[in-house]
CSV table of C-alpha atoms and ligand atoms in Angstrom, one decimal:
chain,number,residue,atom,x,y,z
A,31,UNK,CA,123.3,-35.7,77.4
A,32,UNK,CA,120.3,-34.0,79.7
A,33,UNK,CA,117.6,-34.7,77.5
A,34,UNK,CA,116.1,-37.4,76.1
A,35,UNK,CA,113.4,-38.3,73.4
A,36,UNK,CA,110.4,-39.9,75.0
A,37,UNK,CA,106.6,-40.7,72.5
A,38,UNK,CA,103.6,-40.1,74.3
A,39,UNK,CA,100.6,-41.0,73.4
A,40,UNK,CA,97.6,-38.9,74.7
A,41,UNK,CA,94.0,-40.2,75.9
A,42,UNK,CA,92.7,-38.6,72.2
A,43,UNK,CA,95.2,-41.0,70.8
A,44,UNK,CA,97.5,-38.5,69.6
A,45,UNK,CA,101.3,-38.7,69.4
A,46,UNK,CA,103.9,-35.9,70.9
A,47,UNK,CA,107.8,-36.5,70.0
A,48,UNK,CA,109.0,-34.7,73.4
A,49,UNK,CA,111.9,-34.0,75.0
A,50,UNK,CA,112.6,-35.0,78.9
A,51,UNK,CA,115.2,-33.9,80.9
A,52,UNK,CA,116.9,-36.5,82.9
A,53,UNK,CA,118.9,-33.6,85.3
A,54,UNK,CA,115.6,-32.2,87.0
A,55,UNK,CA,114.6,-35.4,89.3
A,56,UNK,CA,111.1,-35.6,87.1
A,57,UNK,CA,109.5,-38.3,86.7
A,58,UNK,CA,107.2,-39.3,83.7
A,59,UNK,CA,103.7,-38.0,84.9
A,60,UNK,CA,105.7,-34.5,85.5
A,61,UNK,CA,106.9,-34.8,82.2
A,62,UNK,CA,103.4,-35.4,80.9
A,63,UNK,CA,102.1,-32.3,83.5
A,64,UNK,CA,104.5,-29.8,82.2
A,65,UNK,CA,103.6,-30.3,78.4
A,66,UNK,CA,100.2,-30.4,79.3
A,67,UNK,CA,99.4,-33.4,77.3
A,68,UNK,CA,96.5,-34.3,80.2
A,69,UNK,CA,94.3,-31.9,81.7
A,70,UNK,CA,95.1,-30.5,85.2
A,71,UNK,CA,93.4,-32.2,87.3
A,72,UNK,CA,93.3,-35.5,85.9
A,73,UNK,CA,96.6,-36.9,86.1
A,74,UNK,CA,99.1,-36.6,89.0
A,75,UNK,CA,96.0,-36.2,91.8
A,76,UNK,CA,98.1,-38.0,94.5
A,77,UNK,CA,101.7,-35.6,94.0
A,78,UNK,CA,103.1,-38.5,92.5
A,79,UNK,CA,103.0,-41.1,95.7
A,80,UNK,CA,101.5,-44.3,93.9
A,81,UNK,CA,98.2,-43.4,95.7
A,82,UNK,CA,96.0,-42.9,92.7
A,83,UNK,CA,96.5,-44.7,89.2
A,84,UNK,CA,95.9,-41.3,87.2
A,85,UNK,CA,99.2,-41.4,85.9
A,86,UNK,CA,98.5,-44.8,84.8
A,87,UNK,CA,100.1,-45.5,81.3
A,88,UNK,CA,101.0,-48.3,78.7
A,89,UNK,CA,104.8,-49.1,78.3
A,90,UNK,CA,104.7,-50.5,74.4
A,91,UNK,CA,109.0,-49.8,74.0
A,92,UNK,CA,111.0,-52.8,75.2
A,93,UNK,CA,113.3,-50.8,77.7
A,94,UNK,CA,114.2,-52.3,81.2
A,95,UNK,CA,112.1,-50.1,83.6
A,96,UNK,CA,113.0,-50.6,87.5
A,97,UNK,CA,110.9,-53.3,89.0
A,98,UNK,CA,107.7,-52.0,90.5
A,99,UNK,CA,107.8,-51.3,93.9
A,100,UNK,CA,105.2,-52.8,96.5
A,101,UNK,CA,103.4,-49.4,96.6
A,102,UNK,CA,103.0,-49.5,92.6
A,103,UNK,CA,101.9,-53.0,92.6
A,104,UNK,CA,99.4,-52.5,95.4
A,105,UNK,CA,98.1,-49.6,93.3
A,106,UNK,CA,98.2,-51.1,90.1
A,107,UNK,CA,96.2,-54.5,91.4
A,108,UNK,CA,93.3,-51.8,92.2
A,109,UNK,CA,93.3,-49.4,89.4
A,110,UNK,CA,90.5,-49.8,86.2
A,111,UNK,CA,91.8,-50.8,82.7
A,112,UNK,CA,95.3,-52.4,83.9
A,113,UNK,CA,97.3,-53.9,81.3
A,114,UNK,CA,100.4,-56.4,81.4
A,115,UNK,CA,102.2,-53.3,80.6
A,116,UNK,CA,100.3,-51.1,82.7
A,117,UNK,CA,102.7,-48.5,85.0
A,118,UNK,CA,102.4,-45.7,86.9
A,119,UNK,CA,103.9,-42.7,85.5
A,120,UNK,CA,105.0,-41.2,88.9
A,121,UNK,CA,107.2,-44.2,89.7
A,122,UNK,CA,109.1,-43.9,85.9
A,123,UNK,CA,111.9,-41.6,87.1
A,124,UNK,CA,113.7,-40.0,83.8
A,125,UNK,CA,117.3,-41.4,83.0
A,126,UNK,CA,119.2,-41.3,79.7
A,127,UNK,CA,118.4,-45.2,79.9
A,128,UNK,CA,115.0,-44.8,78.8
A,129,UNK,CA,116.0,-42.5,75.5
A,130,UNK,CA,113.3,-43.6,72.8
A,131,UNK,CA,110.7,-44.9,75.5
A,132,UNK,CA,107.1,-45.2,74.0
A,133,UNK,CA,104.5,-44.9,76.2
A,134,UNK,CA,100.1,-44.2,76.1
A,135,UNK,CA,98.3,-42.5,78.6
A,136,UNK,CA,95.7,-44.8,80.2
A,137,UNK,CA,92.1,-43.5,80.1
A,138,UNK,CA,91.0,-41.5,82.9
A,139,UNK,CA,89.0,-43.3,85.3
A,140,UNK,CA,85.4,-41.8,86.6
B,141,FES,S1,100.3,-39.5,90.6
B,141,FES,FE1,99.1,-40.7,91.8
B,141,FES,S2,99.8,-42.7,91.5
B,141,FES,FE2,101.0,-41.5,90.2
């Protein structure tokens, strides 16, 4: 299996059923870029390097996510609108073990 099934709620509050390949080294703000479910610009400003929080998004599935690294926490502890399940989307690397993950976009910050 390459692909896997991953729910994405945009910042209009609409759902997208999308596929994610797990054998292209993308992470889930990539993911989110490349169906262009956020404007350019305002998501994925730092390359993906836990340097900004616009990738920022809810995890509301139960699936074991890899612990946060010091970078992400650092980030996250700084960011607006941070929830208990608050992660950063460049950090959320895509492996068949998170088939059925459920996730919302944050709201842009400004
Ligand atoms: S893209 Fe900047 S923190 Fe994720």
């Amino acid at each position: 299996m390459s692909d896997i099934k991953i729910k994405i709620t945009d910042r209009d509050g609409v759902l997208h059923e999308i596929d994610a390949p797990t054998d292209m080294n993308m992470n889930l703000m990539e993911v989110v870029r490349s169906y262009e479910l956020a404007p350019e610009g305002t998501i994925g400003i730092c390359g993906g390097m836990a340097m900004c929080a616009s990738c920022q998004c809810y995890v509301n599935s139960g699936h074991d996510l890899p612990e946060k690294s010091d970078d992400e926490e650092a980030m996250l502890s700084e960011a607006f609108n941070v929830e208990d399940n608050s992660r950063l989307g460049c950090q959320i690397h895509m492996t068949e073990a998170l088939d059925g993950l459920e996730v919302e976009l944050a709201p842009e910050e400004i």
